[in-house]
mmCIF file of C-alpha atoms in Angstrom:
data_model
loop_
_atom_site.group_PDB
_atom_site.id
_atom_site.type_symbol
_atom_site.label_atom_id
_atom_site.label_comp_id
_atom_site.label_asym_id
_atom_site.label_seq_id
_atom_site.Cartn_x
_atom_site.Cartn_y
_atom_site.Cartn_z
ATOM 1 C CA VAL E 1 6.808 0.715 125.427
ATOM 2 C CA TYR E 2 8.117 3.995 123.371
ATOM 3 C CA CYS E 3 10.002 5.298 120.954
ATOM 4 C CA ARG E 4 13.763 6.155 121.571
ATOM 5 C CA LYS E 5 12.939 9.595 120.281
ATOM 6 C CA HIS E 6 9.686 10.959 121.658
ATOM 7 C CA GLY E 7 9.600 8.474 125.195
ATOM 8 C CA LYS E 8 10.210 11.540 127.792
ATOM 9 C CA LYS E 9 7.293 13.279 126.050
ATOM 10 C CA TYR E 10 4.995 10.811 125.355
ATOM 11 C CA LEU E 11 5.140 9.874 129.285
ATOM 12 C CA LYS E 12 5.319 13.604 130.457
ATOM 13 C CA LYS E 13 1.296 13.163 128.582
ATOM 14 C CA LEU E 14 0.469 9.845 129.481
ATOM 15 C CA ARG E 15 1.344 11.114 133.724
ATOM 16 C CA ALA E 16 -0.383 14.480 132.953
ATOM 17 C CA TYR E 17 -3.426 12.471 131.654
ATOM 18 C CA LEU E 18 -3.809 9.731 134.421
ATOM 19 C CA ARG E 19 -2.324 12.118 137.076
ATOM 20 C CA ASP E 20 -5.506 12.414 138.952
ATOM 21 C CA LYS E 21 -6.752 8.554 138.169
ATOM 22 C CA PRO E 22 -6.253 5.680 140.374
ATOM 23 C CA THR E 23 -4.194 4.075 137.678
ATOM 24 C CA SER E 24 -1.330 6.686 138.778
ATOM 25 C CA VAL E 25 -0.220 4.299 141.142
ATOM 26 C CA HIS E 26 1.554 2.175 138.774
ATOM 27 C CA PHE E 27 3.793 4.385 136.773
ATOM 28 C CA VAL E 28 7.792 4.237 137.893
ATOM 29 C CA ASP E 29 9.777 6.409 136.744
ATOM 30 C CA GLU E 30 12.335 4.349 134.564
ATOM 31 C CA VAL E 31 11.621 4.613 130.229
ATOM 32 C CA PHE E 32 12.530 1.360 129.105
ATOM 33 C CA ALA E 33 12.519 2.691 124.579
ATOM 34 C CA ILE E 34 12.622 -0.743 122.960
ATOM 35 C CA ASP E 35 12.395 -1.815 119.279
ATOM 36 C CA ASN E 36 11.431 -5.801 119.630
ATOM 37 C CA SER E 37 14.263 -7.109 119.153
ATOM 38 C CA VAL E 38 15.067 -9.943 121.193
ATOM 39 C CA HIS E 39 18.545 -9.029 121.821
ATOM 40 C CA ASP E 40 18.002 -5.121 123.299
ATOM 41 C CA ARG E 41 19.971 -4.428 126.111
ATOM 42 C CA LYS E 42 16.712 -2.504 127.062
ATOM 43 C CA LEU E 43 14.285 -5.399 127.028
ATOM 44 C CA GLU E 44 16.683 -7.380 129.958
ATOM 45 C CA GLU E 45 16.052 -4.343 132.044
ATOM 46 C CA LEU E 46 12.710 -3.902 131.665
ATOM 47 C CA LYS E 47 11.963 -7.858 132.908
ATOM 48 C CA LYS E 48 14.416 -7.164 135.604
ATOM 49 C CA LYS E 49 12.355 -3.940 136.460
ATOM 50 C CA ILE E 50 8.975 -6.168 136.305
ATOM 51 C CA ILE E 51 10.269 -8.880 138.891
ATOM 52 C CA GLU E 52 11.636 -5.896 140.957
ATOM 53 C CA VAL E 53 7.930 -4.081 141.253
ATOM 54 C CA ALA E 54 5.877 -7.305 140.926
ATOM 55 C CA SER E 55 7.729 -8.180 144.454
ATOM 56 C CA GLN E 56 6.898 -5.567 146.099
ATOM 57 C CA GLN E 57 3.711 -6.324 145.822
ATOM 58 C CA PRO E 58 1.375 -7.238 148.907
ATOM 59 C CA TYR E 59 1.222 -10.785 147.849
ATOM 60 C CA TRP E 60 4.454 -11.962 146.808
ATOM 61 C CA GLY E 61 6.069 -14.617 148.719
ATOM 62 C CA GLU E 62 2.389 -14.931 150.711
ATOM 63 C CA HIS E 63 1.973 -18.532 152.072
ATOM 64 C CA ILE E 64 -1.314 -19.989 150.816
ATOM 65 C CA PRO E 65 -3.423 -22.776 152.337
ATOM 66 C CA THR E 66 -2.346 -26.181 150.239
ATOM 67 C CA ARG E 67 -6.298 -26.631 149.876
ATOM 68 C CA TRP E 68 -5.773 -23.173 147.825
ATOM 69 C CA PHE E 69 -2.578 -24.722 145.873
ATOM 70 C CA ILE E 70 -4.563 -28.069 144.716
ATOM 71 C CA LEU E 71 -7.891 -26.019 143.345
ATOM 72 C CA GLU E 72 -5.744 -24.113 141.308
ATOM 73 C CA GLN E 73 -3.317 -26.839 140.014
ATOM 74 C CA GLU E 74 -6.626 -28.535 139.015
ATOM 75 C CA LEU E 75 -7.805 -25.136 136.724
ATOM 76 C CA MET E 76 -4.543 -24.810 135.462
ATOM 77 C CA ARG E 77 -4.883 -28.412 134.209
ATOM 78 C CA LEU E 78 -8.090 -27.398 132.621
ATOM 79 C CA ARG E 79 -6.110 -24.158 131.267
ATOM 80 C CA ASP E 80 -2.988 -26.440 129.648
ATOM 81 C CA ALA E 81 -5.939 -28.693 128.038
ATOM 82 C CA GLY E 82 -7.379 -25.873 125.898
ATOM 83 C CA VAL E 83 -10.433 -24.937 128.490
ATOM 84 C CA LYS E 84 -10.556 -21.066 128.212
ATOM 85 C CA VAL E 85 -13.533 -20.421 131.016
ATOM 86 C CA VAL E 86 -15.105 -22.194 133.015
ATOM 87 C CA SER E 87 -18.460 -21.935 135.327
ATOM 88 C CA HIS E 88 -18.754 -21.394 139.041
ATOM 89 C CA SER E 89 -20.372 -24.955 139.229
ATOM 90 C CA THR E 90 -17.238 -26.283 137.714
ATOM 91 C CA VAL E 91 -15.109 -24.978 140.224
ATOM 92 C CA GLU E 92 -16.858 -26.361 143.158
ATOM 93 C CA ASN E 93 -17.401 -29.554 141.903
ATOM 94 C CA LEU E 94 -13.271 -29.790 141.515
ATOM 95 C CA ASN E 95 -13.316 -28.610 144.789
ATOM 96 C CA LYS E 96 -15.716 -31.680 145.935
ATOM 97 C CA GLU E 97 -13.488 -34.152 144.424
ATOM 98 C CA GLY E 98 -10.207 -32.778 145.907
ATOM 99 C CA THR E 99 -8.222 -34.445 148.147
ATOM 100 C CA VAL E 100 -8.229 -31.386 150.786
ATOM 101 C CA ARG E 101 -11.463 -29.176 150.105
ATOM 102 C CA ILE E 102 -12.441 -25.088 150.675
ATOM 103 C CA GLU E 103 -15.067 -26.374 152.780
ATOM 104 C CA ASP E 104 -17.139 -23.154 152.250
ATOM 105 C CA SER E 105 -18.665 -20.520 149.571
ATOM 106 C CA GLU E 106 -17.087 -17.070 151.216
ATOM 107 C CA GLU E 107 -13.461 -19.200 151.538
ATOM 108 C CA LEU E 108 -14.100 -20.014 147.550
ATOM 109 C CA ASP E 109 -15.026 -16.880 146.308
ATOM 110 C CA LEU E 110 -11.381 -15.527 148.488
ATOM 111 C CA PHE E 111 -9.490 -17.978 146.721
ATOM 112 C CA LEU E 112 -11.108 -17.012 142.630
ATOM 113 C CA ARG E 113 -10.782 -13.605 144.083
ATOM 114 C CA TYR E 114 -6.497 -14.314 145.192
ATOM 115 C CA LEU E 115 -6.321 -15.865 142.037
ATOM 116 C CA HIS E 116 -8.210 -12.845 139.938
ATOM 117 C CA GLU E 117 -5.599 -10.623 141.913
ATOM 118 C CA THR E 118 -2.276 -11.942 141.002
ATOM 119 C CA GLY E 119 -3.670 -12.704 136.992
ATOM 120 C CA THR E 120 -4.145 -16.279 137.266
ATOM 121 C CA VAL E 121 -8.063 -15.304 135.958
ATOM 122 C CA ILE E 122 -10.297 -13.132 135.438
ATOM 123 C CA TYR E 123 -12.873 -13.379 138.257
ATOM 124 C CA PHE E 124 -15.796 -10.800 139.430
ATOM 125 C CA SER E 125 -17.488 -11.969 142.346
ATOM 126 C CA ILE E 126 -20.586 -9.734 141.520
ATOM 127 C CA GLU E 127 -23.721 -11.305 141.149
ATOM 128 C CA VAL E 128 -23.982 -10.878 137.635
ATOM 129 C CA LEU E 129 -20.564 -11.806 136.230
ATOM 130 C CA ARG E 130 -19.318 -14.657 139.237
ATOM 131 C CA ASP E 131 -20.338 -17.663 137.224
ATOM 132 C CA ASN E 132 -17.900 -16.822 134.278
ATOM 133 C CA ILE E 133 -14.378 -17.798 135.664
ATOM 134 C CA MET E 134 -11.720 -17.152 132.501
ATOM 135 C CA LEU E 135 -8.503 -19.652 133.030
ATOM 136 C CA ASP E 136 -6.564 -17.851 129.928
ATOM 137 C CA PRO E 137 -6.608 -13.809 130.472
ATOM 138 C CA LYS E 138 -3.931 -13.910 127.324
ATOM 139 C CA TRP E 139 -7.327 -14.862 125.212
ATOM 140 C CA MET E 140 -9.146 -11.949 126.509
ATOM 141 C CA ILE E 141 -6.069 -10.119 125.778
ATOM 142 C CA ASP E 142 -5.651 -11.430 122.465
ATOM 143 C CA ALA E 143 -9.467 -10.403 121.618
ATOM 144 C CA LEU E 144 -8.688 -6.758 122.438
ATOM 145 C CA LYS E 145 -6.015 -7.010 120.577
ATOM 146 C CA LEU E 146 -8.018 -7.876 117.812
ATOM 147 C CA LEU E 147 -10.475 -4.960 118.275
ATOM 148 C CA ILE E 148 -7.799 -2.332 118.864
ATOM 149 C CA ASN E 149 -5.675 -3.521 115.709
ATOM 150 C CA ALA E 150 -8.477 -4.003 113.739
ATOM 151 C CA ARG E 151 -8.751 -1.277 110.272
ATOM 152 C CA PRO E 152 -10.699 -0.685 107.965
ATOM 153 C CA ASN E 153 -10.245 -0.630 104.508
ATOM 154 C CA LEU E 154 -9.337 3.016 103.908
ATOM 155 C CA PRO E 155 -8.814 4.621 100.194
ATOM 156 C CA ASP E 156 -5.334 5.921 99.738
ATOM 157 C CA ASN E 157 -5.992 9.714 99.580
ATOM 158 C CA PRO E 158 -7.189 10.128 103.429
ATOM 159 C CA ALA E 159 -9.206 13.195 101.972
ATOM 160 C CA ASP E 160 -11.490 10.040 100.917
ATOM 161 C CA ASN E 161 -11.877 8.556 104.342
ATOM 162 C CA ASN E 162 -15.293 10.678 105.322
ATOM 163 C CA THR E 163 -17.148 9.626 102.325
ATOM 164 C CA GLU E 164 -15.131 5.414 101.929
ATOM 165 C CA SER E 165 -13.744 4.814 105.291
ATOM 166 C CA SER E 166 -16.234 1.997 107.941
ATOM 167 C CA SER E 167 -16.509 0.134 110.586
ATOM 168 C CA LEU E 168 -14.335 -3.547 109.887
ATOM 169 C CA ALA E 169 -17.795 -5.162 111.100
ATOM 170 C CA ASP E 170 -19.506 -3.019 108.053
ATOM 171 C CA ASN E 171 -17.143 -3.516 105.957
ATOM 172 C CA ASP E 172 -17.782 -5.506 102.276
ATOM 173 C CA THR E 173 -15.616 -8.690 102.236
ATOM 174 C CA GLU E 174 -15.619 -8.669 98.537
ATOM 175 C CA SER E 175 -13.658 -5.319 98.372
ATOM 176 C CA SER E 176 -11.811 -5.971 101.617
ATOM 177 C CA SER E 177 -8.482 -7.056 101.683
ATOM 178 C CA PRO E 178 -7.278 -10.295 102.728
ATOM 179 C CA ALA E 179 -6.017 -9.299 105.764
ATOM 180 C CA ALA E 180 -8.897 -6.824 106.647
ATOM 181 C CA SER E 181 -11.110 -10.050 105.879
ATOM 182 C CA ALA E 182 -9.428 -12.482 107.786
ATOM 183 C CA ALA E 183 -9.274 -9.619 111.026
ATOM 184 C CA HIS E 184 -12.836 -9.996 110.452
ATOM 185 C CA ARG E 185 -13.224 -13.005 110.809
ATOM 186 C CA ASP E 186 -10.945 -13.446 113.532
ATOM 187 C CA ILE E 187 -12.921 -10.506 115.925
ATOM 188 C CA THR E 188 -16.162 -11.939 114.736
ATOM 189 C CA GLN E 189 -14.988 -15.592 115.930
ATOM 190 C CA LYS E 190 -13.454 -14.506 119.429
ATOM 191 C CA TRP E 191 -16.344 -12.216 120.048
ATOM 192 C CA SER E 192 -18.914 -14.793 119.461
ATOM 193 C CA ASP E 193 -17.523 -17.130 121.859
ATOM 194 C CA PHE E 194 -17.863 -14.655 124.385
ATOM 195 C CA LYS E 195 -21.368 -13.885 123.616
ATOM 196 C CA GLU E 196 -22.037 -17.914 123.854
ATOM 197 C CA LYS E 197 -20.364 -18.295 127.166
ATOM 198 C CA GLY E 198 -22.141 -15.026 128.471
ATOM 199 C CA ILE E 199 -19.081 -13.477 128.876
ATOM 200 C CA LEU E 200 -20.127 -10.058 127.136
ATOM 201 C CA THR E 201 -22.685 -8.726 129.843
ATOM 202 C CA VAL E 202 -23.830 -4.754 130.009
ATOM 203 C CA GLU E 203 -22.349 -5.296 133.819
ATOM 204 C CA LEU E 204 -18.659 -6.236 132.349
ATOM 205 C CA VAL E 205 -18.456 -3.654 129.399
ATOM 206 C CA GLY E 206 -19.282 -0.873 131.949
ATOM 207 C CA LEU E 207 -16.372 -1.863 134.483
#
């Protein structure tokens, strides 16, 4: 999403930066300058473009085994009930309880990787990370947004930033604004949840 005035300039810089990176294949030619209004005509054009690009993905319209569909529905039922993360063993048990089962661990891994590729869950099949399957990717996105949007309680004078600014985690909550304090609490809680569930690991951060 780009502002109308500088959209093309930003897009050019971004393309140049990502030219030699794998993510460059995901670029489309159009620029959609929207202002976050629900009535913006460009917003509808953006939605149509997303559907158009998504329909070109190799998995679009692909048939999946009934046993995959049944297990996916069970996982989505847990997600809708507020469960954010499940263990690999929980998925295995759900599969065993199903009327039609995935028969072996290789197919179960393929099923989970399929859900990951379609954006339904977050799952990494490497040994150190495979035990946690995130049922609600938006939960992770919200946590990253908290971190990215966090702002230290900076002084009004930019010249004082070098001496008086500090990271949000180190701010004295008594001297912070209510908004900064609330953001600090949100970040601390979200990342504590990740740490408690074993999601934040050196291997994951390095991916």
